[in-house]
Coordinates of C-alpha atoms in Angstrom, one line a residue:
M4 CA 5.3 0.9 24.8
S5 CA 8.4 1.5 27.6
D6 CA 7.8 -2.5 28.4
A7 CA 9.1 -4.3 25.1
I8 CA 6.7 -7.2 23.9
K9 CA 6.5 -9.1 21.2
H10 CA 3.4 -9.2 19.3
E11 CA 1.0 -9.3 16.3
C12 CA 2.5 -11.1 12.7
G13 CA 1.5 -8.9 9.3
I14 CA 0.9 -10.4 5.9
A15 CA 1.0 -8.9 2.4
M16 CA -1.0 -10.0 -0.6
I17 CA -0.9 -9.1 -4.2
R18 CA -2.6 -10.6 -7.0
L19 CA -2.2 -9.3 -10.2
R20 CA -5.5 -9.5 -12.2
K21 CA -3.8 -9.2 -15.7
P22 CA -0.8 -10.3 -17.6
V23 CA 2.5 -10.5 -16.5
Q24 CA 2.9 -8.9 -20.0
Y25 CA 0.8 -5.7 -18.9
Y26 CA 2.8 -4.7 -16.0
I27 CA 6.0 -4.8 -17.9
D28 CA 3.9 -2.5 -20.9
K29 CA 2.8 -0.1 -18.7
Y30 CA 5.1 0.5 -15.9
G31 CA 8.2 -0.7 -18.1
T32 CA 9.1 -3.4 -15.1
A33 CA 9.0 -7.2 -14.2
A34 CA 9.4 -6.4 -10.9
Y35 CA 5.9 -4.2 -10.3
A36 CA 4.4 -6.8 -8.4
A37 CA 7.8 -7.5 -6.4
N38 CA 8.4 -3.7 -6.0
R39 CA 5.1 -3.6 -4.5
L40 CA 5.3 -6.1 -2.2
Y41 CA 8.2 -4.9 -0.8
V42 CA 6.4 -1.2 0.3
L43 CA 3.4 -3.5 1.8
M44 CA 6.4 -5.2 4.6
Q45 CA 8.4 -2.6 4.5
K46 CA 5.6 -0.4 5.6
Q47 CA 4.4 -3.0 8.4
I48 CA 8.4 -4.3 9.3
N49 CA 6.6 -3.3 13.4
R50 CA 4.3 -6.5 13.4
G51 CA 7.4 -8.4 12.9
Q52 CA 11.4 -8.3 12.8
D53 CA 11.7 -11.5 14.4
G54 CA 11.5 -12.9 10.6
A55 CA 10.0 -13.1 7.4
G56 CA 9.0 -15.2 4.2
V57 CA 7.7 -14.0 0.7
A58 CA 6.4 -17.2 -1.8
N59 CA 5.0 -16.4 -5.4
I60 CA 3.4 -18.4 -7.7
K61 CA 3.1 -18.5 -11.8
I62 CA -0.6 -19.6 -13.7
G63 CA -0.5 -21.5 -16.5
T64 CA 2.5 -22.6 -16.5
D65 CA 3.8 -26.1 -18.4
P66 CA 4.0 -29.0 -16.8
G67 CA 7.9 -29.4 -15.9
T68 CA 8.7 -25.8 -14.9
R69 CA 8.7 -24.7 -11.6
Y70 CA 5.6 -22.2 -10.3
I71 CA 6.1 -22.0 -6.7
S72 CA 9.0 -19.9 -5.3
R73 CA 9.8 -19.4 -1.9
Y74 CA 12.4 -17.2 0.7
R75 CA 12.7 -17.5 4.7
S76 CA 15.0 -15.4 6.4
V77 CA 15.8 -14.8 10.1
E78 CA 18.6 -12.2 8.9
P79 CA 18.5 -9.0 11.3
S80 CA 17.1 -7.4 8.1
A81 CA 14.9 -9.8 6.7
V82 CA 12.8 -8.4 4.6
N83 CA 15.6 -6.6 2.8
F84 CA 18.0 -10.2 2.8
I85 CA 14.3 -11.6 0.9
F86 CA 14.2 -8.9 -1.5
D87 CA 17.8 -8.7 -2.4
K88 CA 17.5 -12.4 -3.3
I89 CA 14.7 -11.9 -5.6
N90 CA 16.1 -8.8 -7.1
K91 CA 19.2 -11.4 -7.8
K92 CA 17.0 -13.6 -10.0
Y93 CA 15.9 -10.8 -12.2
K94 CA 19.4 -9.6 -12.7
K95 CA 19.8 -13.7 -13.8
A96 CA 17.4 -13.2 -16.3
K97 CA 19.4 -10.3 -17.9
K98 CA 22.7 -12.0 -17.9
I99 CA 21.3 -15.4 -19.3
G100 CA 18.8 -14.0 -21.4
G101 CA 19.7 -10.7 -22.4
H102 CA 18.6 -7.1 -22.1
D103 CA 15.3 -7.3 -23.9
A104 CA 14.8 -10.4 -21.5
L105 CA 13.2 -8.7 -18.4
S106 CA 10.4 -7.5 -21.1
D107 CA 9.6 -10.9 -22.2
A108 CA 6.6 -11.8 -19.7
E109 CA 6.6 -15.5 -20.7
W110 CA 10.4 -16.1 -21.1
L111 CA 10.3 -15.0 -17.4
K112 CA 7.9 -17.0 -16.2
E113 CA 9.4 -20.0 -18.2
N114 CA 12.8 -19.3 -16.9
I115 CA 13.1 -16.9 -13.5
A116 CA 11.5 -17.5 -10.3
F117 CA 9.3 -15.0 -8.2
T118 CA 8.0 -13.8 -11.5
G119 CA 4.5 -14.9 -11.3
E120 CA 0.7 -13.3 -10.4
V121 CA -0.1 -14.3 -7.1
W122 CA 2.3 -13.5 -4.1
L123 CA 2.1 -14.0 -0.2
G124 CA 4.4 -12.4 2.7
H125 CA 4.4 -12.5 6.2
L126 CA 6.2 -10.5 9.3
R127 CA 6.8 -12.4 12.0
Y128 CA 6.6 -12.1 15.6
G129 CA 7.8 -15.4 17.4
T130 CA 5.5 -15.3 20.9
H131 CA 7.0 -18.6 21.9
G132 CA 9.1 -21.2 20.7
E133 CA 12.2 -20.9 18.6
N134 CA 12.8 -18.6 16.1
S135 CA 14.5 -20.4 13.1
I136 CA 13.7 -20.7 9.2
E137 CA 11.7 -23.4 10.1
T138 CA 9.3 -21.6 11.9
C139 CA 8.7 -18.3 9.4
H140 CA 5.4 -18.3 6.9
P141 CA 4.8 -18.8 4.7
F142 CA 4.0 -22.5 5.0
L143 CA 4.6 -25.2 1.9
K144 CA 2.4 -28.3 1.3
Q145 CA 3.3 -29.4 -1.5
N146 CA 2.1 -32.3 -4.4
N147 CA 2.0 -32.9 -8.0
W148 CA -1.6 -32.5 -8.5
R149 CA -0.8 -28.4 -8.5
S150 CA -4.5 -27.4 -7.0
R151 CA -3.4 -29.7 -4.5
N152 CA -0.3 -27.8 -3.3
L153 CA -1.1 -25.3 -0.7
V154 CA 1.1 -21.6 0.2
M155 CA -0.2 -20.1 3.5
A156 CA 0.8 -17.3 6.2
G157 CA -1.4 -15.7 9.2
N158 CA -1.4 -13.4 12.1
F159 CA -2.7 -15.7 14.6
N160 CA -2.7 -18.1 17.5
M161 CA -5.2 -21.1 18.8
T162 CA -6.2 -21.7 21.9
N163 CA -7.1 -25.0 21.4
V164 CA -4.6 -27.0 19.3
E165 CA -4.9 -30.0 21.3
E166 CA -8.3 -30.6 20.3
L167 CA -7.3 -29.4 16.2
F168 CA -4.4 -32.2 16.7
S169 CA -7.3 -35.0 17.8
K170 CA -9.7 -33.9 14.8
L171 CA -6.7 -34.2 12.2
V172 CA -5.7 -37.9 13.9
Q173 CA -9.2 -38.8 13.7
L174 CA -9.2 -37.6 10.2
G175 CA -6.9 -40.2 9.8
Q176 CA -3.0 -38.0 9.9
H177 CA 0.1 -38.3 11.5
P178 CA 0.6 -34.9 12.5
K179 CA 4.6 -34.2 12.7
E180 CA 4.4 -31.4 14.9
K181 CA 1.3 -30.1 17.8
T182 CA 1.8 -26.5 16.8
D183 CA -1.1 -24.2 15.7
T184 CA 0.6 -23.4 12.3
V185 CA 1.0 -27.1 11.9
T186 CA -2.3 -27.9 13.0
V187 CA -4.2 -25.0 10.6
M188 CA -2.6 -25.4 7.6
E189 CA -3.4 -29.4 8.0
K190 CA -6.8 -29.0 8.2
I191 CA -6.9 -26.6 5.1
G192 CA -4.5 -29.1 3.0
H193 CA -7.1 -31.9 4.3
F194 CA -10.3 -30.2 3.0
L195 CA -8.5 -29.0 0.0
D196 CA -7.9 -32.5 -0.8
E197 CA -11.4 -33.5 -0.1
E198 CA -12.1 -30.7 -2.6
N199 CA -9.9 -32.1 -5.4
Q200 CA -12.0 -35.4 -5.0
R201 CA -14.8 -34.7 -5.2
I202 CA -14.7 -32.4 -8.8
F203 CA -12.4 -35.9 -9.8
D204 CA -15.4 -38.3 -8.5
K205 CA -17.9 -35.9 -10.1
Y206 CA -16.3 -35.7 -14.3
K207 CA -13.8 -38.9 -13.9
H208 CA -16.5 -40.6 -16.2
Q209 CA -16.8 -37.4 -18.4
Y210 CA -12.9 -36.3 -19.2
S211 CA -9.8 -37.7 -18.7
N212 CA -7.4 -37.6 -15.8
E213 CA -5.5 -34.5 -17.7
Q214 CA -8.4 -32.9 -19.1
I215 CA -10.1 -33.4 -14.7
T216 CA -6.5 -31.7 -14.1
H217 CA -7.9 -28.5 -15.7
V218 CA -11.5 -28.3 -14.6
I219 CA -10.5 -29.3 -10.6
E220 CA -8.3 -26.2 -11.3
N221 CA -11.7 -23.8 -12.5
E222 CA -14.3 -25.3 -9.8
L223 CA -12.2 -25.7 -6.8
D224 CA -14.8 -24.3 -4.6
V225 CA -12.4 -22.2 -2.0
A226 CA -15.5 -20.7 0.0
R227 CA -16.5 -24.6 0.8
I228 CA -13.1 -25.9 2.1
L229 CA -12.8 -22.8 4.1
R230 CA -16.2 -23.6 6.0
R231 CA -15.3 -26.8 6.4
S232 CA -11.9 -26.5 7.9
C233 CA -12.5 -23.6 9.7
R234 CA -15.2 -24.2 12.0
D235 CA -13.6 -26.1 14.5
F236 CA -11.1 -23.4 15.0
D237 CA -11.0 -21.0 18.6
G238 CA -8.6 -17.9 18.4
G239 CA -7.5 -14.9 16.9
Y240 CA -6.8 -15.3 13.0
T241 CA -6.1 -13.9 9.5
M242 CA -5.3 -17.0 7.6
A243 CA -3.6 -15.8 4.4
G244 CA -3.0 -18.7 0.9
M245 CA -2.2 -19.5 -2.0
I246 CA -3.2 -22.7 -3.9
G247 CA -0.8 -23.4 -6.7
N248 CA -3.5 -23.1 -9.1
G249 CA -3.8 -19.7 -8.8
S250 CA -6.6 -19.1 -6.0
A251 CA -5.6 -17.9 -2.9
F252 CA -8.0 -16.3 -0.1
V253 CA -7.5 -14.4 3.4
V254 CA -9.5 -15.4 5.9
R255 CA -10.7 -13.6 9.4
D256 CA -12.1 -15.2 13.1
P257 CA -15.7 -14.5 13.5
S258 CA -14.9 -11.7 16.3
G259 CA -12.7 -10.1 14.2
I260 CA -9.7 -10.1 16.7
R261 CA -7.2 -10.4 14.1
P262 CA -7.1 -7.5 11.4
A263 CA -7.1 -7.5 7.6
Y264 CA -7.8 -5.0 4.8
Y265 CA -7.6 -5.3 1.1
Y266 CA -8.3 -2.9 -2.0
A267 CA -9.2 -4.2 -5.5
D268 CA -9.3 -2.6 -8.8
D269 CA -9.1 -3.8 -12.4
E270 CA -5.3 -4.2 -12.2
V271 CA -4.6 -5.9 -8.6
I272 CA -6.4 -6.9 -5.7
V273 CA -4.2 -6.0 -2.7
V274 CA -4.8 -7.5 1.1
A275 CA -2.7 -6.4 3.9
S276 CA -2.7 -6.1 8.0
E277 CA -2.8 -2.4 7.6
K278 CA -4.3 0.2 6.1
P279 CA -1.4 2.7 5.6
A280 CA 0.4 -0.4 3.9
I281 CA -2.2 -0.7 1.2
K282 CA -2.1 3.1 0.4
S283 CA 1.7 3.7 0.4
A284 CA 2.3 1.0 -1.8
F285 CA -0.4 1.7 -4.3
N286 CA -0.7 5.7 -3.4
I287 CA -5.0 5.5 -3.4
D288 CA -7.3 6.8 -0.4
F289 CA -7.8 5.9 2.2
K290 CA -12.0 5.5 1.3
S291 CA -10.8 2.9 -1.2
I292 CA -9.2 0.6 1.1
Q293 CA -11.9 -2.1 2.8
E294 CA -12.3 -4.2 5.9
I295 CA -12.4 -8.1 5.4
K296 CA -15.8 -8.7 7.8
P297 CA -15.6 -10.6 10.5
G298 CA -16.1 -14.4 9.9
N299 CA -15.5 -13.5 6.0
A300 CA -12.8 -14.3 3.6
L301 CA -11.7 -12.9 0.5
V302 CA -12.0 -15.3 -1.8
I303 CA -9.7 -14.7 -5.4
N304 CA -10.4 -17.1 -7.8
K305 CA -8.1 -18.7 -10.8
D306 CA -9.6 -16.1 -13.2
G307 CA -8.8 -12.7 -10.6
S308 CA -12.3 -12.9 -9.6
Y309 CA -12.5 -12.2 -6.4
A310 CA -15.6 -11.8 -3.7
E311 CA -16.0 -11.7 0.1
S312 CA -17.9 -14.9 1.5
E313 CA -19.4 -15.7 4.7
I314 CA -17.4 -19.0 6.3
L315 CA -18.6 -18.6 9.7
P316 CA -21.4 -16.6 11.3
A317 CA -19.8 -13.5 12.7
R318 CA -19.9 -12.9 16.5
E319 CA -19.6 -9.4 18.3
K320 CA -17.0 -7.4 16.8
K321 CA -14.4 -7.6 19.0
S322 CA -11.3 -6.4 17.2
C323 CA -8.4 -5.8 19.4
S324 CA -8.2 -2.2 21.0
F325 CA -4.6 -2.9 20.9
E326 CA -3.8 -2.9 17.7
R327 CA -5.0 1.0 18.0
I328 CA -3.5 1.7 21.2
Y329 CA 0.0 0.8 20.1
F330 CA 0.2 -2.0 17.2
S331 CA -0.4 -0.7 13.8
R332 CA 0.9 2.6 12.3
G333 CA -0.4 5.3 13.5
T334 CA 0.0 7.0 10.1
D335 CA -4.0 5.8 9.7
P336 CA -6.0 8.9 10.2
A337 CA -8.4 6.8 12.2
I338 CA -5.9 5.2 14.4
Y339 CA -4.2 9.1 14.5
Q340 CA -7.5 10.5 16.2
E341 CA -8.1 7.3 18.7
R342 CA -4.8 7.8 20.1
K343 CA -5.3 11.6 20.3
D344 CA -8.6 11.0 21.9
L345 CA -7.1 8.5 24.4
G346 CA -4.6 10.9 25.6
K347 CA -7.3 13.9 25.9
A348 CA -9.8 11.4 27.8
L349 CA -7.2 11.6 30.3
I350 CA -7.5 15.4 31.0
P351 CA -10.2 15.3 34.5
Q352 CA -7.4 12.5 36.2
I353 CA -4.9 14.1 35.3
L354 CA -5.6 17.8 36.3
K355 CA -7.5 16.6 39.9
A356 CA -4.1 14.4 40.2
I357 CA -1.7 17.8 39.6
D358 CA -4.3 19.2 42.4
F359 CA -4.8 21.8 39.2
D360 CA -1.5 23.3 39.7
L361 CA -0.4 23.7 35.7
K362 CA 1.7 26.6 36.8
N363 CA 4.1 24.0 38.7
T364 CA 4.0 20.8 36.1
V365 CA 6.1 19.5 33.1
F366 CA 4.2 17.3 30.9
S367 CA 6.5 14.7 28.3
Y368 CA 5.7 11.4 27.2
I369 CA 7.9 8.3 27.2
P370 CA 9.5 7.8 23.4
N371 CA 8.0 7.4 21.0
T372 CA 5.2 5.6 20.5
A373 CA 3.4 7.7 22.8
E374 CA 3.9 10.6 21.2
T375 CA -0.2 11.1 19.5
A376 CA -1.6 10.5 23.1
F377 CA 0.4 13.0 24.6
L378 CA -0.3 15.3 21.9
G379 CA -4.1 14.8 22.4
M380 CA -3.4 15.4 25.9
I381 CA -2.1 18.9 25.5
E382 CA -4.9 19.7 23.5
G383 CA -7.1 18.8 26.0
L384 CA -5.2 21.2 28.3
E385 CA -5.5 23.4 25.9
D386 CA -9.7 22.8 25.8
Y387 CA -9.7 23.3 29.5
L388 CA -7.6 26.8 29.6
S389 CA -9.9 28.0 27.0
A390 CA -12.8 27.2 28.9
K391 CA -11.1 28.8 31.8
R392 CA -10.9 32.3 29.8
R393 CA -14.2 32.2 28.8
E394 CA -15.6 31.6 32.0
V395 CA -13.6 34.8 33.0
F396 CA -13.9 36.8 30.0
L397 CA -17.6 36.1 28.7
E398 CA -19.7 34.9 32.5
G399 CA -17.2 36.9 34.7
K400 CA -16.7 34.5 36.9
P401 CA -13.0 35.1 39.9
H402 CA -9.9 34.0 38.8
M403 CA -6.5 33.4 40.4
G404 CA -3.5 36.5 39.6
E405 CA -3.2 38.4 36.6
L406 CA -5.3 38.7 33.3
D407 CA -2.2 38.7 31.3
E408 CA -1.2 35.3 32.4
L409 CA -4.0 33.7 32.4
L410 CA -4.1 35.0 28.8
N411 CA -0.9 34.1 28.2
F412 CA -0.5 30.6 29.7
R413 CA 0.5 27.8 28.4
P414 CA 0.4 24.3 29.3
R415 CA 4.7 23.5 30.1
V416 CA 6.2 20.9 27.4
E417 CA 9.5 19.8 27.7
K418 CA 11.5 16.3 26.0
L419 CA 12.5 14.9 29.2
V420 CA 13.0 11.3 28.5
S421 CA 15.2 10.0 25.7
K422 CA 15.9 6.0 24.6
D423 CA 19.6 6.2 24.6
V424 CA 22.0 4.1 23.0
K425 CA 21.6 0.6 23.0
L426 CA 24.1 -0.8 26.3
R427 CA 25.5 -4.3 26.4
T428 CA 23.9 -5.0 29.9
F429 CA 24.7 -9.0 29.6
I430 CA 29.0 -8.7 31.0
T431 CA 27.5 -7.2 34.1
N432 CA 26.4 -9.2 37.0
D433 CA 23.4 -9.0 38.6
D434 CA 23.6 -5.8 40.8
D435 CA 25.5 -4.2 38.0
R436 CA 23.0 -4.6 35.5
D437 CA 20.4 -2.9 37.2
T438 CA 22.3 0.1 37.4
M439 CA 22.9 0.0 33.4
V440 CA 19.7 -0.8 32.8
A441 CA 18.5 3.0 34.7
N442 CA 21.0 4.2 31.8
V443 CA 18.8 3.1 29.0
Y444 CA 16.9 6.1 28.9
D445 CA 18.6 9.8 29.5
T446 CA 16.7 12.8 30.4
T447 CA 16.8 16.7 29.8
F448 CA 18.4 18.8 32.7
E449 CA 18.0 22.4 34.0
V450 CA 14.2 22.9 32.7
V451 CA 12.5 21.5 35.9
K452 CA 12.5 23.5 38.8
P453 CA 13.4 21.3 41.2
G454 CA 11.7 20.2 44.8
V455 CA 8.8 22.4 43.1
D456 CA 7.3 20.5 39.9
T457 CA 5.5 17.6 39.0
L458 CA 6.2 15.6 36.3
V459 CA 3.4 14.3 34.2
V460 CA 4.4 11.9 31.5
I461 CA 2.4 9.7 29.1
D462 CA 3.0 6.3 28.1
D463 CA 0.8 4.0 25.9
S464 CA 0.3 1.1 28.5
I465 CA 2.3 -0.5 31.3
V466 CA 2.8 -4.1 31.2
R467 CA 5.0 -5.5 33.7
G468 CA 6.4 -2.2 34.7
T469 CA 9.8 -3.3 34.3
T470 CA 11.2 -1.2 32.6
L471 CA 9.3 1.6 34.4
E472 CA 10.7 0.5 37.9
K473 CA 14.5 -0.2 36.6
S474 CA 15.2 2.6 34.3
I475 CA 12.2 5.7 33.7
L476 CA 11.5 6.5 37.5
T477 CA 15.2 6.2 38.3
T478 CA 15.9 8.8 35.3
L479 CA 13.2 11.0 35.6
D480 CA 13.8 11.4 39.5
K481 CA 17.5 12.6 38.7
L482 CA 15.6 15.8 38.0
N483 CA 14.1 16.2 41.5
P484 CA 10.8 16.6 41.0
K485 CA 8.2 17.1 43.9
R486 CA 6.1 14.5 42.1
I487 CA 6.1 11.8 39.1
I488 CA 2.8 11.1 37.6
I489 CA 3.1 8.1 35.1
V490 CA 0.3 8.3 32.7
S491 CA -1.0 5.5 30.9
S492 CA -3.4 5.8 27.6
A493 CA -4.6 2.2 27.9
P494 CA -6.4 0.6 31.2
Q495 CA -4.5 -1.3 33.7
I496 CA -3.6 -5.1 32.0
R497 CA -4.9 -7.1 34.1
F498 CA -5.2 -10.9 31.8
P499 CA -3.2 -12.9 29.4
D500 CA -3.6 -12.8 25.7
C501 CA -4.3 -15.8 24.1
Y502 CA -4.9 -14.3 20.3
G503 CA -1.6 -13.5 19.1
I504 CA 0.6 -11.1 21.4
D505 CA 2.8 -12.3 24.6
M506 CA 0.9 -11.6 27.4
S507 CA 0.2 -14.9 28.8
R508 CA 1.8 -15.3 32.2
M509 CA -0.4 -13.7 35.1
K510 CA 3.0 -12.9 37.0
E511 CA 4.4 -10.8 34.7
F512 CA 1.1 -8.2 35.0
I513 CA 1.9 -5.2 37.4
A514 CA -1.3 -4.9 37.8
F515 CA -1.9 -8.7 38.9
R516 CA 1.3 -8.6 41.0
A517 CA -0.4 -5.5 42.8
A518 CA -3.6 -7.1 43.9
L519 CA -1.5 -10.2 45.3
A520 CA 0.2 -7.4 47.0
L521 CA -3.1 -6.0 48.1
L522 CA -4.7 -9.5 49.2
K523 CA -1.3 -10.3 51.4
E524 CA -2.0 -7.0 53.2
R525 CA -5.5 -7.8 53.7
K526 CA -4.8 -11.1 54.8
M527 CA -7.3 -12.4 52.4
E528 CA -4.8 -14.9 50.4
D529 CA -7.4 -17.6 50.5
I530 CA -9.3 -16.3 47.9
L531 CA -6.7 -17.1 45.8
D532 CA -7.4 -20.9 47.0
K533 CA -10.6 -20.9 46.3
I534 CA -10.1 -19.5 42.7
H535 CA -7.4 -22.2 41.8
E536 CA -10.1 -25.0 43.1
S537 CA -12.7 -23.2 40.6
C538 CA -9.7 -23.3 37.8
L539 CA -9.2 -27.0 38.3
S540 CA -12.5 -28.7 38.7
H541 CA -14.1 -26.4 36.2
P542 CA -11.6 -26.7 33.4
N543 CA -13.8 -26.3 30.9
S544 CA -15.8 -23.3 31.9
Y545 CA -16.9 -20.3 30.1
E546 CA -16.9 -18.1 33.5
N547 CA -13.4 -16.2 34.1
F548 CA -12.8 -16.8 37.5
V549 CA -9.6 -14.8 37.7
K550 CA -11.9 -11.5 37.4
E551 CA -12.6 -12.6 41.4
V552 CA -8.9 -10.8 42.1
Y553 CA -9.4 -7.8 41.1
S554 CA -13.1 -7.6 42.2
Q555 CA -12.0 -6.7 45.8
F556 CA -10.4 -3.1 45.1
T557 CA -11.1 -0.4 43.1
D558 CA -9.3 0.4 39.8
D559 CA -7.7 3.4 42.3
E560 CA -6.3 1.1 44.9
I561 CA -5.0 -0.8 42.2
S562 CA -3.0 1.8 40.6
S563 CA -1.2 3.2 44.1
K564 CA -0.3 -0.2 44.9
I565 CA 1.4 -0.2 41.5
A566 CA 3.0 3.3 42.1
E567 CA 4.4 1.5 45.5
I568 CA 5.5 -1.1 43.6
V569 CA 7.6 0.7 40.7
S570 CA 8.9 3.2 43.3
S571 CA 12.0 1.8 44.7
D572 CA 13.4 3.6 47.6
N573 CA 16.2 5.4 45.9
I574 CA 13.3 7.8 44.0
K575 CA 13.2 10.1 46.1
A576 CA 10.0 12.1 44.8
E577 CA 6.6 11.6 45.5
V578 CA 4.6 8.6 42.5
Q579 CA 1.8 8.3 41.0
V580 CA 0.1 6.2 38.2
I581 CA -2.8 6.7 36.7
F582 CA -4.4 4.8 33.7
Q583 CA -7.2 5.2 31.3
T584 CA -10.9 3.7 32.4
V585 CA -12.2 1.3 30.1
E586 CA -15.7 3.0 29.8
N587 CA -13.2 6.2 28.2
L588 CA -11.5 3.2 26.4
H589 CA -14.6 2.4 24.8
K590 CA -15.7 6.3 23.8
C591 CA -12.0 6.5 22.4
I592 CA -12.2 3.5 20.3
P593 CA -16.3 2.4 19.6
N594 CA -15.3 0.2 17.0
H595 CA -12.7 -2.0 18.5
I596 CA -14.1 -3.0 21.6
G597 CA -12.0 -6.2 22.3
D598 CA -10.8 -5.4 25.7
W599 CA -10.5 -8.7 27.3
Y600 CA -6.8 -7.5 28.5
F601 CA -8.4 -5.2 30.7
T602 CA -11.6 -6.8 31.8
G603 CA -11.6 -10.5 31.1
N604 CA -14.4 -10.2 28.8
Y605 CA -13.1 -12.8 26.0
P606 CA -14.6 -13.2 22.7
T607 CA -14.3 -16.6 22.5
T608 CA -14.4 -19.7 24.8
G609 CA -11.1 -20.8 24.3
G610 CA -9.9 -17.2 25.7
T611 CA -11.6 -18.2 29.1
R612 CA -9.9 -21.9 29.3
V613 CA -7.0 -19.9 28.8
V614 CA -7.0 -17.3 31.3
N615 CA -8.3 -20.0 33.9
K616 CA -5.5 -21.9 33.1
S617 CA -2.9 -19.6 32.7
F618 CA -3.9 -18.5 36.8
A619 CA -3.4 -22.4 37.3
N620 CA -0.5 -22.5 35.9
F621 CA 1.0 -19.5 38.4
M622 CA -0.7 -21.2 41.4
E623 CA 1.8 -24.3 41.0
G624 CA 4.5 -23.0 39.7
K625 CA 4.6 -23.6 36.1
T626 CA 6.1 -21.2 34.0
V627 CA 5.0 -22.6 30.4
R628 CA 2.4 -20.7 28.5
A629 CA -1.3 -21.8 28.9
Y630 CA -2.4 -22.6 25.1

């Protein structure tokens, strides 16, 4: 994506189902789980580069032994930094315990941190707020009762933080922060405490307190805790947690907005945000990896047994289509094919835009994640040419030019745009900054016929249009093409996200700016006041009032205005912008139909409240996020 945006976090969990000694004996290392968690996190580094964290729990340790370990980091290479520190623990074991220490699981668990059976890793993209150690997951809620300790990490945003905060106050708590992370953890922690108390009260006349501790650890009903905790949550979430007794869970929102996958065999249970990470870490077939169902939780008990349990009734599945278009790794075979299909689906629009003049058209892509959609686009062009050849040779239809040319013609494909080294633009003044930004991308010269060729360049999506306006178009225009057609494999992004992506302010969207410009041109600005009034008078409405901004215009009208906005006076070539249709989006990605960015159809009521509040903030000149 040419526009840099921050987005969803990533989780990774490993539960060893056999004693640690088993892995030492079979795999020859005490770091079996640590090594695989490292791979899980590195393979998901695309999901979070602002920070990382790892926590580990040892099961069955004696009192007086530390059994929860955690490292977090905001270093530039946070994952490597953390695992370097963990590796030092193993080196320390060899130093203080001798060579044989690394082969003795019992000694390791008694003396060395990060040698337990339950592991939780997190990769953070901070969409809002500060970036510090304190904001990095996993978070830890401590207690002297082992089964009351809670470690949590997640990929989520809640739209109703104020409501959740109030619920905690009503429960008698005094939360230290009004953030979704704190409110979620404290709410789950509250019902974890109540579950402990329920079991304690049940057995207090049968066993001593010391005995009841073990009974509680074996009888904790984690699914019950989650059902009581999650019923008020409104948002997109995949939340992972470990309890001090060794139980663990991963719970997913009822609409399946945020992703979660798992694999289990007799040795391990592993969970991650993306399938390719699990495949790479454990060398298994994709078919063996399952998706946690929306509204369900994968619950892992202290004894290593596991089950997927319904926590909340599932709604219509609205898993995020942006996951498939851009965020997730394209090495997932399903995602790879979907991205190719998105590129192929644009062919009718592209052919119309270039007047079917393939001879004088050069095709390329904006590096690097759009490459797969580009491959699909080229496949689509090849299919079109094959159909044309069939018409001529098998059906005898007339054609232009020589037969040899028709037989041998191939689409003209070139690498036109390359991202150059990062330029230090912060030392320049405002006027000079645009010149510096324009040189972030470099181009390939002498492959375009000046004044004759049309350039068709595909991107994953266009959010703000800033890079397009300030850099890419300027770079391409240096080639002196007749026309530049920018193609987005995603539809127009019109509405803010509130479930984990940093797209929350209306005025940043190029599609919204285009609609505003059209309203102004046609003297229809009173519509904005009408929508603003509706947003203020019906703050809890389930209706997305902001849709009316776009309903006044066709998609093509907005696309044309976007082309005008991103074309500076210095651009000599004619500029056109083509967007994917929502209809084709759903055809290409039929199992992931979360499309609120494009349609304004939010899967939760909180999402609708957020978009209306976001518009009101825009009208009132407020730059704060709407949730």
